[in-house]
Amino acid sequence: MKIQIKNLSKTYKMKNKTIQALNNISYIFEGKNFYAIMGHSGSGKSTLIHCIGLLDQITEGEILLNNVPISTMSENEKAHIRATEIGFIFQSFYLNPKLKAYENVMLPMYLDKSINSTIRKSKSLLLLKELGLETRSEHYPKELSGGEQQRVAIARALVNNPSIILADEPTGNLDSDNEKYVLETLKQLANNGKCVIMVSHSDIVKQYANKILYMNNGKLGE
Ligand SMILES: Nc1ncnc2c1ncn2[C@@H]1O[C@H](COP(=O)(O)OP(=O)(O)OP(=O)(O)O)[C@@H](O)[C@H]1O
Ligand SMILES: [Mg+2]
């Protein structure tokens, strides 16, 4: 599994100025690796994650998944890639407050009509169990700690078995114990073959990620 980024640039056009958030980035991300992207605020980290995750249009260049160009696909095709190949984890967990933990985890599975509800539920309960939340599956998000909510969000990101995990400051709202738990989980996912790309400000990630990348002014370097 690999994601190749070729001469990627992204500019934001404002009324009276353009901002070059990504400046001619080329890089190959591969499976079985845990990448940490560090860099100053405003250097373009989130923009890069959003572009790789097909959440944002690129201005120039190309993104290829296993040698297939994905950045030029139609919106429908992109939505399919997002749903099947990519798992997102964000700093704010974005759980649905009206759904129980296991129901939140089930959400991405609704895109695949071939899975029946019994299988959906048992799959999400199994993932919650693996993330140490066996006894919290019936809780609503407001009945969970921040660390537990992020683990529910991780289970949701994993439920369709994506090959790529994109995480934008996933530990930004967590205390250090929960941060370590989440980093250890991401590390295991990479060891098991997934391509994990995480943005972080925290130096502790250097103990978990095997590739540390730095962003500076829209450029990506090792
Ligand atoms: N929607 C937008 N419209 C215009 N400019 C934007 C937009 N989103 C981001 N930018 C600008 O693009 C640059 C890169 O932003 P980005 O959010 O990628 O930074 P970041 O590295 O993630 O920062 P942080 O560490 O603070 O999250 C910044 O100068 C920002 O102001
Ligand atoms: Mg950011």
PDB file of C-alpha atoms and ligand atoms in Angstrom:
ATOM      1  CA  MET A   1       0.000   0.000   0.000  1.00  0.00           C
ATOM      2  CA  LYS A   2       1.332   3.425  -0.869  1.00  0.00           C
ATOM      3  CA  ILE A   3       0.125   6.990  -1.281  1.00  0.00           C
ATOM      4  CA  GLN A   4       2.255   9.020  -3.600  1.00  0.00           C
ATOM      5  CA  ILE A   5       2.090  12.779  -3.556  1.00  0.00           C
ATOM      6  CA  LYS A   6       3.539  14.478  -6.619  1.00  0.00           C
ATOM      7  CA  ASN A   7       4.280  18.206  -6.790  1.00  0.00           C
ATOM      8  CA  LEU A   8       1.310  18.965  -4.586  1.00  0.00           C
ATOM      9  CA  SER A   9       0.416  22.621  -4.085  1.00  0.00           C
ATOM     10  CA  LYS A  10      -2.605  24.167  -2.467  1.00  0.00           C
ATOM     11  CA  THR A  11      -3.442  27.850  -2.438  1.00  0.00           C
ATOM     12  CA  TYR A  12      -6.345  29.512  -0.688  1.00  0.00           C
ATOM     13  CA  LYS A  13      -7.712  32.471  -2.603  1.00  0.00           C
ATOM     14  CA  MET A  14      -9.050  35.230  -0.404  1.00  0.00           C
ATOM     15  CA  LYS A  15     -10.584  38.520  -1.494  1.00  0.00           C
ATOM     16  CA  ASN A  16      -7.327  40.427  -1.759  1.00  0.00           C
ATOM     17  CA  LYS A  17      -4.628  37.808  -1.217  1.00  0.00           C
ATOM     18  CA  THR A  18      -3.678  34.215  -1.936  1.00  0.00           C
ATOM     19  CA  ILE A  19      -2.165  31.977   0.717  1.00  0.00           C
ATOM     20  CA  GLN A  20       0.086  29.157  -0.401  1.00  0.00           C
ATOM     21  CA  ALA A  21      -0.635  26.529   2.246  1.00  0.00           C
ATOM     22  CA  LEU A  22       1.204  23.690   0.449  1.00  0.00           C
ATOM     23  CA  ASN A  23       4.189  24.409  -1.741  1.00  0.00           C
ATOM     24  CA  ASN A  24       5.224  21.752  -4.265  1.00  0.00           C
ATOM     25  CA  ILE A  25       5.276  18.716  -1.952  1.00  0.00           C
ATOM     26  CA  SER A  26       6.414  15.322  -3.219  1.00  0.00           C
ATOM     27  CA  TYR A  27       6.506  12.313  -0.914  1.00  0.00           C
ATOM     28  CA  ILE A  28       5.596   8.619  -0.773  1.00  0.00           C
ATOM     29  CA  PHE A  29       3.762   7.312   2.292  1.00  0.00           C
ATOM     30  CA  GLU A  30       3.751   3.530   2.673  1.00  0.00           C
ATOM     31  CA  GLY A  31       1.866   0.954   4.707  1.00  0.00           C
ATOM     32  CA  LYS A  32       3.374  -0.501   7.885  1.00  0.00           C
ATOM     33  CA  ASN A  33       4.671   2.964   8.829  1.00  0.00           C
ATOM     34  CA  PHE A  34       3.678   5.451  11.495  1.00  0.00           C
ATOM     35  CA  TYR A  35       4.423   8.965  10.213  1.00  0.00           C
ATOM     36  CA  ALA A  36       4.330  11.941  12.548  1.00  0.00           C
ATOM     37  CA  ILE A  37       4.110  15.361  10.910  1.00  0.00           C
ATOM     38  CA  MET A  38       5.308  18.185  13.111  1.00  0.00           C
ATOM     39  CA  GLY A  39       5.729  21.891  12.482  1.00  0.00           C
ATOM     40  CA  HIS A  40       4.681  25.372  13.511  1.00  0.00           C
ATOM     41  CA  SER A  41       1.108  26.537  13.584  1.00  0.00           C
ATOM     42  CA  GLY A  42       0.080  27.609  10.099  1.00  0.00           C
ATOM     43  CA  SER A  43       2.771  25.545   8.346  1.00  0.00           C
ATOM     44  CA  GLY A  44       0.155  23.552   6.404  1.00  0.00           C
ATOM     45  CA  LYS A  45      -0.162  20.284   8.376  1.00  0.00           C
ATOM     46  CA  SER A  46      -3.958  20.148   8.505  1.00  0.00           C
ATOM     47  CA  THR A  47      -4.194  21.257   4.892  1.00  0.00           C
ATOM     48  CA  LEU A  48      -1.954  18.361   3.869  1.00  0.00           C
ATOM     49  CA  ILE A  49      -4.013  15.837   5.866  1.00  0.00           C
ATOM     50  CA  HIS A  50      -7.229  17.195   4.352  1.00  0.00           C
ATOM     51  CA  CYS A  51      -5.810  16.968   0.827  1.00  0.00           C
ATOM     52  CA  ILE A  52      -4.562  13.398   1.319  1.00  0.00           C
ATOM     53  CA  GLY A  53      -7.956  12.500   2.780  1.00  0.00           C
ATOM     54  CA  LEU A  54      -9.740  13.986  -0.242  1.00  0.00           C
ATOM     55  CA  LEU A  55     -11.604  16.392   2.032  1.00  0.00           C
ATOM     56  CA  ASP A  56     -10.133  19.392   0.240  1.00  0.00           C
ATOM     57  CA  GLN A  57      -9.390  20.215  -3.415  1.00  0.00           C
ATOM     58  CA  ILE A  58      -5.745  20.493  -4.411  1.00  0.00           C
ATOM     59  CA  THR A  59      -4.557  23.335  -6.652  1.00  0.00           C
ATOM     60  CA  GLU A  60      -1.683  21.625  -8.444  1.00  0.00           C
ATOM     61  CA  GLY A  61      -0.046  18.215  -8.573  1.00  0.00           C
ATOM     62  CA  GLU A  62      -1.360  14.732  -8.059  1.00  0.00           C
ATOM     63  CA  ILE A  63      -2.162  12.174  -5.362  1.00  0.00           C
ATOM     64  CA  LEU A  64      -1.984   8.486  -6.241  1.00  0.00           C
ATOM     65  CA  LEU A  65      -3.193   5.569  -4.160  1.00  0.00           C
ATOM     66  CA  ASN A  66      -1.452   2.347  -5.218  1.00  0.00           C
ATOM     67  CA  ASN A  67      -0.496   4.106  -8.470  1.00  0.00           C
ATOM     68  CA  VAL A  68      -4.097   5.143  -9.224  1.00  0.00           C
ATOM     69  CA  PRO A  69      -4.668   8.919  -9.385  1.00  0.00           C
ATOM     70  CA  ILE A  70      -7.325   9.778  -6.805  1.00  0.00           C
ATOM     71  CA  SER A  71      -7.156  13.579  -6.650  1.00  0.00           C
ATOM     72  CA  THR A  72      -8.764  13.881 -10.088  1.00  0.00           C
ATOM     73  CA  MET A  73     -11.641  11.489  -9.389  1.00  0.00           C
ATOM     74  CA  SER A  74     -15.290  12.557  -9.361  1.00  0.00           C
ATOM     75  CA  GLU A  75     -16.870  13.491  -6.016  1.00  0.00           C
ATOM     76  CA  ASN A  76     -18.688  10.149  -5.917  1.00  0.00           C
ATOM     77  CA  GLU A  77     -15.517   8.189  -6.492  1.00  0.00           C
ATOM     78  CA  LYS A  78     -13.695  10.252  -3.865  1.00  0.00           C
ATOM     79  CA  ALA A  79     -16.479   9.581  -1.380  1.00  0.00           C
ATOM     80  CA  HIS A  80     -16.082   5.866  -2.034  1.00  0.00           C
ATOM     81  CA  ILE A  81     -12.297   6.021  -1.452  1.00  0.00           C
ATOM     82  CA  ARG A  82     -12.844   8.022   1.755  1.00  0.00           C
ATOM     83  CA  ALA A  83     -15.360   5.501   3.032  1.00  0.00           C
ATOM     84  CA  THR A  84     -13.394   2.360   2.209  1.00  0.00           C
ATOM     85  CA  GLU A  85      -9.686   3.260   2.280  1.00  0.00           C
ATOM     86  CA  ILE A  86      -9.349   6.084   4.796  1.00  0.00           C
ATOM     87  CA  GLY A  87     -10.061   6.408   8.503  1.00  0.00           C
ATOM     88  CA  PHE A  88     -10.075   9.892  10.026  1.00  0.00           C
ATOM     89  CA  ILE A  89      -9.330  10.825  13.626  1.00  0.00           C
ATOM     90  CA  PHE A  90      -9.547  14.464  14.680  1.00  0.00           C
ATOM     91  CA  GLN A  91      -8.681  16.482  17.767  1.00  0.00           C
ATOM     92  CA  SER A  92     -12.362  17.121  18.451  1.00  0.00           C
ATOM     93  CA  PHE A  93     -13.865  13.695  18.360  1.00  0.00           C
ATOM     94  CA  TYR A  94     -16.974  14.600  16.311  1.00  0.00           C
ATOM     95  CA  LEU A  95     -19.109  11.886  17.837  1.00  0.00           C
ATOM     96  CA  ASN A  96     -22.856  12.109  17.342  1.00  0.00           C
ATOM     97  CA  PRO A  97     -24.172  13.103  20.810  1.00  0.00           C
ATOM     98  CA  LYS A  98     -27.517  11.406  20.192  1.00  0.00           C
ATOM     99  CA  LEU A  99     -25.975   7.998  19.519  1.00  0.00           C
ATOM    100  CA  LYS A 100     -24.515   5.501  21.959  1.00  0.00           C
ATOM    101  CA  ALA A 101     -20.827   4.589  21.658  1.00  0.00           C
ATOM    102  CA  TYR A 102     -21.469   1.432  19.649  1.00  0.00           C
ATOM    103  CA  GLU A 103     -23.958   3.247  17.403  1.00  0.00           C
ATOM    104  CA  ASN A 104     -21.355   5.904  16.620  1.00  0.00           C
ATOM    105  CA  VAL A 105     -18.928   3.164  15.649  1.00  0.00           C
ATOM    106  CA  MET A 106     -21.560   1.568  13.404  1.00  0.00           C
ATOM    107  CA  LEU A 107     -22.147   4.758  11.384  1.00  0.00           C
ATOM    108  CA  PRO A 108     -19.529   4.293   8.606  1.00  0.00           C
ATOM    109  CA  MET A 109     -20.821   0.776   7.962  1.00  0.00           C
ATOM    110  CA  TYR A 110     -24.180   2.082   6.733  1.00  0.00           C
ATOM    111  CA  LEU A 111     -22.524   2.927   3.415  1.00  0.00           C
ATOM    112  CA  ASP A 112     -22.122  -0.772   2.727  1.00  0.00           C
ATOM    113  CA  LYS A 113     -25.640  -2.110   2.245  1.00  0.00           C
ATOM    114  CA  SER A 114     -24.422  -5.699   2.224  1.00  0.00           C
ATOM    115  CA  ILE A 115     -23.704  -5.733   5.984  1.00  0.00           C
ATOM    116  CA  ASN A 116     -26.769  -6.516   8.088  1.00  0.00           C
ATOM    117  CA  SER A 117     -27.428  -4.818  11.409  1.00  0.00           C
ATOM    118  CA  THR A 118     -26.480  -7.802  13.590  1.00  0.00           C
ATOM    119  CA  ILE A 119     -23.067  -7.953  11.965  1.00  0.00           C
ATOM    120  CA  ARG A 120     -22.709  -4.169  12.203  1.00  0.00           C
ATOM    121  CA  LYS A 121     -23.411  -4.240  15.894  1.00  0.00           C
ATOM    122  CA  SER A 122     -21.138  -7.199  16.672  1.00  0.00           C
ATOM    123  CA  LYS A 123     -18.313  -5.638  14.641  1.00  0.00           C
ATOM    124  CA  SER A 124     -18.541  -2.367  16.517  1.00  0.00           C
ATOM    125  CA  LEU A 125     -18.757  -4.088  19.916  1.00  0.00           C
ATOM    126  CA  LEU A 126     -15.649  -6.112  19.053  1.00  0.00           C
ATOM    127  CA  LEU A 127     -13.696  -2.990  18.100  1.00  0.00           C
ATOM    128  CA  LEU A 128     -14.794  -1.201  21.278  1.00  0.00           C
ATOM    129  CA  LYS A 129     -13.649  -4.231  23.258  1.00  0.00           C
ATOM    130  CA  GLU A 130     -10.250  -4.147  21.544  1.00  0.00           C
ATOM    131  CA  LEU A 131      -9.938  -0.513  22.543  1.00  0.00           C
ATOM    132  CA  GLY A 132     -10.740  -1.301  26.162  1.00  0.00           C
ATOM    133  CA  LEU A 133     -14.294   0.047  26.071  1.00  0.00           C
ATOM    134  CA  GLU A 134     -16.255  -3.163  26.521  1.00  0.00           C
ATOM    135  CA  THR A 135     -18.158  -1.714  29.465  1.00  0.00           C
ATOM    136  CA  ARG A 136     -18.818   1.651  27.811  1.00  0.00           C
ATOM    137  CA  SER A 137     -20.553   0.612  24.594  1.00  0.00           C
ATOM    138  CA  GLU A 138     -24.013   1.761  25.732  1.00  0.00           C
ATOM    139  CA  HIS A 139     -22.770   5.152  26.947  1.00  0.00           C
ATOM    140  CA  TYR A 140     -23.613   8.345  25.114  1.00  0.00           C
ATOM    141  CA  PRO A 141     -20.607  10.595  24.312  1.00  0.00           C
ATOM    142  CA  LYS A 142     -21.401  12.936  27.220  1.00  0.00           C
ATOM    143  CA  GLU A 143     -21.185   9.927  29.549  1.00  0.00           C
ATOM    144  CA  LEU A 144     -17.598   9.217  28.436  1.00  0.00           C
ATOM    145  CA  SER A 145     -14.261  10.815  29.350  1.00  0.00           C
ATOM    146  CA  GLY A 146     -12.278  12.620  26.649  1.00  0.00           C
ATOM    147  CA  GLY A 147      -9.911   9.673  26.281  1.00  0.00           C
ATOM    148  CA  GLU A 148     -12.815   7.256  25.997  1.00  0.00           C
ATOM    149  CA  GLN A 149     -14.507   9.456  23.394  1.00  0.00           C
ATOM    150  CA  GLN A 150     -11.341   9.487  21.312  1.00  0.00           C
ATOM    151  CA  ARG A 151     -11.143   5.703  21.534  1.00  0.00           C
ATOM    152  CA  VAL A 152     -14.734   5.501  20.250  1.00  0.00           C
ATOM    153  CA  ALA A 153     -13.689   7.799  17.398  1.00  0.00           C
ATOM    154  CA  ILE A 154     -10.729   5.499  16.664  1.00  0.00           C
ATOM    155  CA  ALA A 155     -13.031   2.465  16.607  1.00  0.00           C
ATOM    156  CA  ARG A 156     -15.290   4.345  14.183  1.00  0.00           C
ATOM    157  CA  ALA A 157     -12.271   5.174  11.984  1.00  0.00           C
ATOM    158  CA  LEU A 158     -11.303   1.481  11.880  1.00  0.00           C
ATOM    159  CA  VAL A 159     -14.649  -0.132  11.323  1.00  0.00           C
ATOM    160  CA  ASN A 160     -14.413  -0.359   7.523  1.00  0.00           C
ATOM    161  CA  ASN A 161     -10.824  -1.635   7.795  1.00  0.00           C
ATOM    162  CA  PRO A 162      -9.151   1.269   5.939  1.00  0.00           C
ATOM    163  CA  SER A 163      -5.558   0.998   4.733  1.00  0.00           C
ATOM    164  CA  ILE A 164      -4.797   4.614   5.689  1.00  0.00           C
ATOM    165  CA  ILE A 165      -5.380   6.301   9.046  1.00  0.00           C
ATOM    166  CA  LEU A 166      -5.201  10.100   9.015  1.00  0.00           C
ATOM    167  CA  ALA A 167      -5.062  11.744  12.424  1.00  0.00           C
ATOM    168  CA  ASP A 168      -4.930  15.494  12.981  1.00  0.00           C
ATOM    169  CA  GLU A 169      -3.699  16.154  16.529  1.00  0.00           C
ATOM    170  CA  PRO A 170      -5.656  13.183  17.867  1.00  0.00           C
ATOM    171  CA  THR A 171      -4.184  13.609  21.337  1.00  0.00           C
ATOM    172  CA  GLY A 172      -4.557  17.388  21.490  1.00  0.00           C
ATOM    173  CA  ASN A 173      -7.409  17.204  23.995  1.00  0.00           C
ATOM    174  CA  LEU A 174      -6.122  14.286  26.049  1.00  0.00           C
ATOM    175  CA  ASP A 175      -4.155  13.932  29.275  1.00  0.00           C
ATOM    176  CA  SER A 176      -0.790  12.185  29.067  1.00  0.00           C
ATOM    177  CA  ASP A 177      -2.059   8.694  30.011  1.00  0.00           C
ATOM    178  CA  ASN A 178      -4.713   8.789  27.309  1.00  0.00           C
ATOM    179  CA  GLU A 179      -2.229  10.305  24.881  1.00  0.00           C
ATOM    180  CA  LYS A 180       0.098   7.349  25.385  1.00  0.00           C
ATOM    181  CA  TYR A 181      -2.762   4.885  24.960  1.00  0.00           C
ATOM    182  CA  VAL A 182      -3.816   6.471  21.671  1.00  0.00           C
ATOM    183  CA  LEU A 183      -0.225   6.640  20.379  1.00  0.00           C
ATOM    184  CA  GLU A 184       0.358   3.004  21.323  1.00  0.00           C
ATOM    185  CA  THR A 185      -2.850   2.054  19.497  1.00  0.00           C
ATOM    186  CA  LEU A 186      -1.767   3.945  16.356  1.00  0.00           C
ATOM    187  CA  LYS A 187       1.659   2.323  16.532  1.00  0.00           C
ATOM    188  CA  GLN A 188       0.090  -1.140  16.667  1.00  0.00           C
ATOM    189  CA  LEU A 189      -2.113  -0.316  13.686  1.00  0.00           C
ATOM    190  CA  ALA A 190       0.981   0.632  11.702  1.00  0.00           C
ATOM    191  CA  ASN A 191       2.771  -2.532  12.830  1.00  0.00           C
ATOM    192  CA  ASN A 192      -0.219  -4.498  11.575  1.00  0.00           C
ATOM    193  CA  GLY A 193       0.176  -2.974   8.120  1.00  0.00           C
ATOM    194  CA  LYS A 194      -1.757   0.271   8.040  1.00  0.00           C
ATOM    195  CA  CYS A 195      -0.298   3.558   6.875  1.00  0.00           C
ATOM    196  CA  VAL A 196      -0.751   5.924   9.817  1.00  0.00           C
ATOM    197  CA  ILE A 197      -0.172   9.630   9.205  1.00  0.00           C
ATOM    198  CA  MET A 198      -0.535  11.797  12.276  1.00  0.00           C
ATOM    199  CA  VAL A 199      -0.116  15.510  12.875  1.00  0.00           C
ATOM    200  CA  SER A 200       1.140  16.379  16.326  1.00  0.00           C
ATOM    201  CA  HIS A 201       2.764  19.129  18.348  1.00  0.00           C
ATOM    202  CA  SER A 202       3.864  16.828  21.117  1.00  0.00           C
ATOM    203  CA  ASP A 203       7.488  15.635  21.317  1.00  0.00           C
ATOM    204  CA  ILE A 204       6.377  12.356  22.868  1.00  0.00           C
ATOM    205  CA  VAL A 205       5.261  11.139  19.408  1.00  0.00           C
ATOM    206  CA  LYS A 206       8.913  10.675  18.521  1.00  0.00           C
ATOM    207  CA  GLN A 207       8.886   7.639  20.825  1.00  0.00           C
ATOM    208  CA  TYR A 208       6.084   6.012  18.826  1.00  0.00           C
ATOM    209  CA  ALA A 209       6.324   7.095  15.179  1.00  0.00           C
ATOM    210  CA  ASN A 210       9.062   5.522  13.024  1.00  0.00           C
ATOM    211  CA  LYS A 211       9.141   8.421  10.532  1.00  0.00           C
ATOM    212  CA  ILE A 212       9.194  12.021  11.703  1.00  0.00           C
ATOM    213  CA  LEU A 213       8.418  14.666   9.082  1.00  0.00           C
ATOM    214  CA  TYR A 214       8.477  18.414   9.471  1.00  0.00           C
ATOM    215  CA  MET A 215       6.365  21.011   7.729  1.00  0.00           C
ATOM    216  CA  ASN A 216       7.647  24.504   7.284  1.00  0.00           C
ATOM    217  CA  ASN A 217       5.921  27.164   5.225  1.00  0.00           C
ATOM    218  CA  GLY A 218       4.013  24.666   3.096  1.00  0.00           C
ATOM    219  CA  LYS A 219       7.056  22.437   2.469  1.00  0.00           C
ATOM    220  CA  LEU A 220       7.438  18.886   3.801  1.00  0.00           C
ATOM    221  CA  GLY A 221      10.838  17.517   4.793  1.00  0.00           C
ATOM    222  CA  GLU A 222      12.412  14.726   6.851  1.00  0.00           C
TER     223      GLU A 222
HETATM  224  N1  LIG B   1     -10.028  27.692   4.554  1.00  0.00           N
HETATM  225  C1  LIG B   1      -8.946  28.479   4.526  1.00  0.00           C
HETATM  226  N2  LIG B   1      -8.968  29.662   3.853  1.00  0.00           N
HETATM  227  C2  LIG B   1      -7.876  30.454   3.797  1.00  0.00           C
HETATM  228  N3  LIG B   1      -6.701  30.157   4.383  1.00  0.00           N
HETATM  229  C3  LIG B   1      -6.622  29.025   5.078  1.00  0.00           C
HETATM  230  C4  LIG B   1      -7.733  28.133   5.188  1.00  0.00           C
HETATM  231  N4  LIG B   1      -7.346  27.063   5.934  1.00  0.00           N
HETATM  232  C5  LIG B   1      -6.063  27.291   6.276  1.00  0.00           C
HETATM  233  N5  LIG B   1      -5.622  28.462   5.761  1.00  0.00           N
HETATM  234  C6  LIG B   1      -4.249  29.025   5.884  1.00  0.00           C
HETATM  235  O1  LIG B   1      -3.352  28.058   5.353  1.00  0.00           O
HETATM  236  C7  LIG B   1      -2.183  27.955   6.163  1.00  0.00           C
HETATM  237  C8  LIG B   1      -2.005  26.535   6.640  1.00  0.00           C
HETATM  238  O2  LIG B   1      -3.055  26.219   7.551  1.00  0.00           O
HETATM  239  P1  LIG B   1      -3.165  24.815   8.292  1.00  0.00           P
HETATM  240  O3  LIG B   1      -4.479  24.777   8.969  1.00  0.00           O
HETATM  241  O4  LIG B   1      -2.871  23.752   7.326  1.00  0.00           O
HETATM  242  O5  LIG B   1      -1.974  24.929   9.350  1.00  0.00           O
HETATM  243  P2  LIG B   1      -1.511  23.894  10.493  1.00  0.00           P
HETATM  244  O6  LIG B   1      -0.092  23.569  10.248  1.00  0.00           O
HETATM  245  O7  LIG B   1      -2.475  22.775  10.567  1.00  0.00           O
HETATM  246  O8  LIG B   1      -1.611  24.804  11.804  1.00  0.00           O
HETATM  247  P3  LIG B   1      -2.024  24.401  13.323  1.00  0.00           P
HETATM  248  O9  LIG B   1      -0.821  23.725  13.921  1.00  0.00           O
HETATM  249  O10 LIG B   1      -2.293  25.703  13.965  1.00  0.00           O
HETATM  250  O11 LIG B   1      -3.237  23.517  13.259  1.00  0.00           O
HETATM  251  C9  LIG B   1      -2.358  28.970   7.287  1.00  0.00           C
HETATM  252  O12 LIG B   1      -1.660  30.150   6.922  1.00  0.00           O
HETATM  253  C10 LIG B   1      -3.839  29.237   7.317  1.00  0.00           C
HETATM  254  O13 LIG B   1      -4.111  30.539   7.754  1.00  0.00           O
HETATM  255 MG    MG B   2      -3.841  22.147  12.040  1.00  0.00          MG
END
